mmCIF file of C-alpha atoms in Angstrom:
data_model
loop_
_atom_site.group_PDB
_atom_site.id
_atom_site.type_symbol
_atom_site.label_atom_id
_atom_site.label_comp_id
_atom_site.label_asym_id
_atom_site.label_seq_id
_atom_site.Cartn_x
_atom_site.Cartn_y
_atom_site.Cartn_z
ATOM 1 C CA MET W 1 -0.533 -0.265 0.045
ATOM 2 C CA TYR W 2 1.345 3.154 -1.497
ATOM 3 C CA THR W 3 0.136 6.955 -0.161
ATOM 4 C CA ILE W 4 1.335 9.316 -2.611
ATOM 5 C CA GLU W 5 0.922 13.020 -3.118
ATOM 6 C CA VAL W 6 -1.578 13.475 -6.504
ATOM 7 C CA ASN W 7 -2.128 17.375 -7.519
ATOM 8 C CA GLY W 8 -1.427 18.142 -4.122
ATOM 9 C CA LEU W 9 -4.022 15.714 -3.031
ATOM 10 C CA ALA W 10 -3.012 12.896 -0.913
ATOM 11 C CA HIS W 11 -3.839 9.102 -3.140
ATOM 12 C CA ALA W 12 -4.101 5.668 -1.312
ATOM 13 C CA VAL W 13 -2.774 3.332 -3.751
ATOM 14 C CA ASP W 14 -2.843 -0.547 -2.605
ATOM 15 C CA THR W 15 -0.419 -2.353 -5.784
ATOM 16 C CA GLU W 16 2.646 -4.178 -6.226
ATOM 17 C CA ASP W 17 6.338 -1.830 -6.392
ATOM 18 C CA ASP W 18 6.844 -2.172 -9.794
ATOM 19 C CA THR W 19 4.000 -0.904 -10.996
ATOM 20 C CA PRO W 20 5.293 2.044 -13.006
ATOM 21 C CA LEU W 21 3.344 5.366 -11.359
ATOM 22 C CA LEU W 22 2.022 5.412 -14.218
ATOM 23 C CA TYR W 23 -0.530 2.577 -14.792
ATOM 24 C CA VAL W 24 -0.869 4.040 -10.916
ATOM 25 C CA LEU W 25 -2.118 7.955 -12.647
ATOM 26 C CA ARG W 26 -4.262 6.319 -15.613
ATOM 27 C CA ASN W 27 -5.206 3.056 -13.924
ATOM 28 C CA HIS W 28 -5.996 3.718 -9.989
ATOM 29 C CA LEU W 29 -6.455 7.479 -10.195
ATOM 30 C CA GLY W 30 -8.848 8.168 -13.518
ATOM 31 C CA LEU W 31 -5.890 10.535 -14.681
ATOM 32 C CA LYS W 32 -5.748 9.960 -17.668
ATOM 33 C CA GLY W 33 -4.576 13.221 -19.415
ATOM 34 C CA THR W 34 -0.673 11.414 -18.685
ATOM 35 C CA ARG W 35 -0.017 9.472 -21.924
ATOM 36 C CA PHE W 36 1.321 6.143 -22.633
ATOM 37 C CA GLY W 37 3.736 6.146 -25.599
ATOM 38 C CA CYS W 38 6.760 3.950 -25.232
ATOM 39 C CA GLY W 39 6.955 2.608 -22.371
ATOM 40 C CA GLN W 40 10.866 2.951 -21.956
ATOM 41 C CA GLY W 41 10.569 6.489 -21.179
ATOM 42 C CA LEU W 42 12.442 7.908 -25.316
ATOM 43 C CA CYS W 43 8.932 10.163 -26.168
ATOM 44 C CA GLY W 44 7.196 12.119 -23.311
ATOM 45 C CA ALA W 45 3.840 11.620 -23.617
ATOM 46 C CA CYS W 46 4.309 10.987 -19.775
ATOM 47 C CA LEU W 47 5.888 13.405 -17.836
ATOM 48 C CA VAL W 48 4.555 14.231 -15.209
ATOM 49 C CA LEU W 49 6.700 16.393 -12.240
ATOM 50 C CA VAL W 50 8.558 15.674 -9.689
ATOM 51 C CA ASP W 51 8.938 18.045 -6.775
ATOM 52 C CA GLY W 52 8.699 20.180 -9.831
ATOM 53 C CA ARG W 53 11.118 18.979 -12.376
ATOM 54 C CA PRO W 54 9.742 16.325 -14.838
ATOM 55 C CA GLU W 55 9.888 12.240 -15.005
ATOM 56 C CA TYR W 56 9.290 9.915 -17.485
ATOM 57 C CA SER W 57 5.841 8.139 -15.435
ATOM 58 C CA CYS W 58 6.380 4.781 -17.293
ATOM 59 C CA THR W 59 9.840 3.752 -15.826
ATOM 60 C CA MET W 60 9.840 5.140 -12.801
ATOM 61 C CA PRO W 61 7.668 2.141 -10.260
ATOM 62 C CA MET W 62 6.924 2.294 -7.099
ATOM 63 C CA TRP W 63 8.599 2.060 -4.767
ATOM 64 C CA SER W 64 10.485 4.951 -5.549
ATOM 65 C CA VAL W 65 8.229 7.776 -5.678
ATOM 66 C CA GLY W 66 7.861 7.981 -1.715
ATOM 67 C CA GLU W 67 7.248 11.557 -0.415
ATOM 68 C CA ARG W 68 7.374 13.921 -3.549
ATOM 69 C CA ALA W 69 4.022 15.567 -5.259
ATOM 70 C CA ILE W 70 3.803 14.266 -8.661
ATOM 71 C CA THR W 71 2.286 17.087 -10.487
ATOM 72 C CA THR W 72 0.000 15.780 -14.070
ATOM 73 C CA VAL W 73 -1.221 17.899 -16.729
ATOM 74 C CA GLU W 74 -4.897 17.869 -14.989
ATOM 75 C CA GLY W 75 -2.908 19.465 -12.298
ATOM 76 C CA LEU W 76 -1.941 22.516 -13.926
ATOM 77 C CA GLY W 77 -4.970 25.076 -13.971
ATOM 78 C CA THR W 78 -8.521 23.965 -14.272
ATOM 79 C CA PRO W 79 -10.497 24.457 -18.080
ATOM 80 C CA GLU W 80 -12.319 27.706 -17.338
ATOM 81 C CA ARG W 81 -8.504 29.044 -16.619
ATOM 82 C CA PRO W 82 -5.835 26.831 -17.632
ATOM 83 C CA HIS W 83 -2.264 27.645 -17.346
ATOM 84 C CA PRO W 84 -0.226 29.848 -18.593
ATOM 85 C CA VAL W 85 1.439 27.122 -20.978
ATOM 86 C CA ALA W 86 -1.434 25.348 -22.029
ATOM 87 C CA GLN W 87 -3.256 28.393 -22.932
ATOM 88 C CA ALA W 88 -0.729 29.689 -25.050
ATOM 89 C CA PHE W 89 -0.653 25.904 -26.550
ATOM 90 C CA ILE W 90 -4.111 26.384 -27.773
ATOM 91 C CA ASP W 91 -3.694 30.236 -28.746
ATOM 92 C CA ALA W 92 -0.819 29.376 -31.121
ATOM 93 C CA GLN W 93 -2.782 25.468 -32.472
ATOM 94 C CA ALA W 94 0.296 24.224 -31.235
ATOM 95 C CA ALA W 95 -1.232 20.601 -31.227
ATOM 96 C CA GLN W 96 -3.038 18.193 -33.949
ATOM 97 C CA CYS W 97 -3.441 15.731 -32.781
ATOM 98 C CA GLY W 98 -2.683 15.398 -29.132
ATOM 99 C CA TYR W 99 -1.114 12.950 -28.021
ATOM 100 C CA CYS W 100 2.066 14.532 -27.426
ATOM 101 C CA THR W 101 -0.027 17.292 -26.081
ATOM 102 C CA SER W 102 0.565 16.547 -21.883
ATOM 103 C CA GLY W 103 3.779 16.102 -22.286
ATOM 104 C CA MET W 104 4.981 18.770 -23.804
ATOM 105 C CA ILE W 105 3.227 21.272 -21.660
ATOM 106 C CA ILE W 106 4.530 19.582 -18.335
ATOM 107 C CA GLY W 107 8.413 19.864 -20.154
ATOM 108 C CA ALA W 108 7.688 22.950 -20.832
ATOM 109 C CA VAL W 109 6.751 24.154 -17.364
ATOM 110 C CA GLY W 110 9.160 22.462 -15.743
ATOM 111 C CA LEU W 111 11.655 24.455 -18.382
ATOM 112 C CA LEU W 112 10.071 27.198 -17.205
ATOM 113 C CA ALA W 113 10.353 26.726 -13.981
ATOM 114 C CA GLU W 114 14.393 26.799 -13.943
ATOM 115 C CA ASN W 115 13.669 29.215 -17.154
ATOM 116 C CA ASP W 116 12.021 32.068 -16.969
ATOM 117 C CA ALA W 117 12.817 33.537 -21.130
ATOM 118 C CA PRO W 118 14.564 30.852 -22.642
ATOM 119 C CA THR W 119 15.904 31.092 -26.286
ATOM 120 C CA GLU W 120 14.275 29.313 -29.189
ATOM 121 C CA ASP W 121 16.584 27.080 -28.591
ATOM 122 C CA GLU W 122 17.235 26.639 -24.935
ATOM 123 C CA VAL W 123 13.044 25.341 -25.825
ATOM 124 C CA ARG W 124 14.460 23.041 -28.148
ATOM 125 C CA ALA W 125 16.527 21.344 -26.848
ATOM 126 C CA ALA W 126 14.502 21.166 -23.341
ATOM 127 C CA LEU W 127 11.570 19.181 -25.496
ATOM 128 C CA ASP W 128 13.894 17.088 -27.191
ATOM 129 C CA ARG W 129 12.506 14.288 -24.972
ATOM 130 C CA ASN W 130 9.663 14.675 -25.595
ATOM 131 C CA LEU W 131 8.631 13.695 -29.088
ATOM 132 C CA CYS W 132 5.602 15.216 -32.046
ATOM 133 C CA ARG W 133 5.126 12.983 -35.232
ATOM 134 C CA CYS W 134 2.971 15.843 -36.569
ATOM 135 C CA GLY W 135 5.186 17.712 -36.410
ATOM 136 C CA ALA W 136 3.990 20.418 -34.533
ATOM 137 C CA HIS W 137 7.905 21.766 -32.798
ATOM 138 C CA ASN W 138 7.671 25.740 -34.154
ATOM 139 C CA ARG W 139 3.982 25.599 -33.177
ATOM 140 C CA ILE W 140 5.062 24.404 -29.859
ATOM 141 C CA VAL W 141 8.458 26.282 -29.287
ATOM 142 C CA ARG W 142 6.812 29.089 -30.138
ATOM 143 C CA ALA W 143 3.242 28.369 -27.797
ATOM 144 C CA VAL W 144 6.521 28.010 -24.599
ATOM 145 C CA ARG W 145 8.047 31.171 -25.847
ATOM 146 C CA ALA W 146 4.862 32.983 -25.695
ATOM 147 C CA ALA W 147 4.156 31.484 -22.648
ATOM 148 C CA ALA W 148 7.245 32.456 -21.192
ATOM 149 C CA GLY W 149 6.645 35.895 -21.620
ATOM 150 C CA GLU W 150 3.223 35.659 -19.471
ATOM 151 C CA ILE W 151 4.921 34.015 -16.806
ATOM 152 C CA GLY W 152 8.339 35.736 -16.590
ATOM 153 C CA PRO W 153 9.400 37.741 -13.510
ATOM 154 C CA ASP W 154 7.107 40.837 -14.660
ATOM 155 C CA HIS W 155 3.525 38.192 -14.251
ATOM 156 C CA ASP W 156 1.943 35.709 -12.447
ATOM 157 C CA SER W 157 1.677 32.689 -12.472
#
């Protein structure tokens, strides 16, 4: 039995030690925004924030979660008031099929937490771990840079 903090709430989860966090989020907690992509930590579809840093949830066994705070895409903003990064993705039409979008948003939020004014090259490097088969990367990069202007030191996040 594990007690984990997800999106600011404690959840008791009865699962095996080696169960990937991704499966717990989707199957036990019903948080479907975090996606299964490759299952090997190579595509970024499963990214979540772990203590504020993007991590692959598909390769993170439950025994390793401990007391760290997990934030999924559902924990960022609301449909009525999206997180600035999510709003920038909407404004830039930075998603086509949308499968990679939650991981891209999580990766971008992690980047902007560490660097509130990234260059285009820094955004590309930070999101290099995220695959988008639709080819929306240029729009995604523009969206992240736009969000940086909204989250930067002169704006509320």
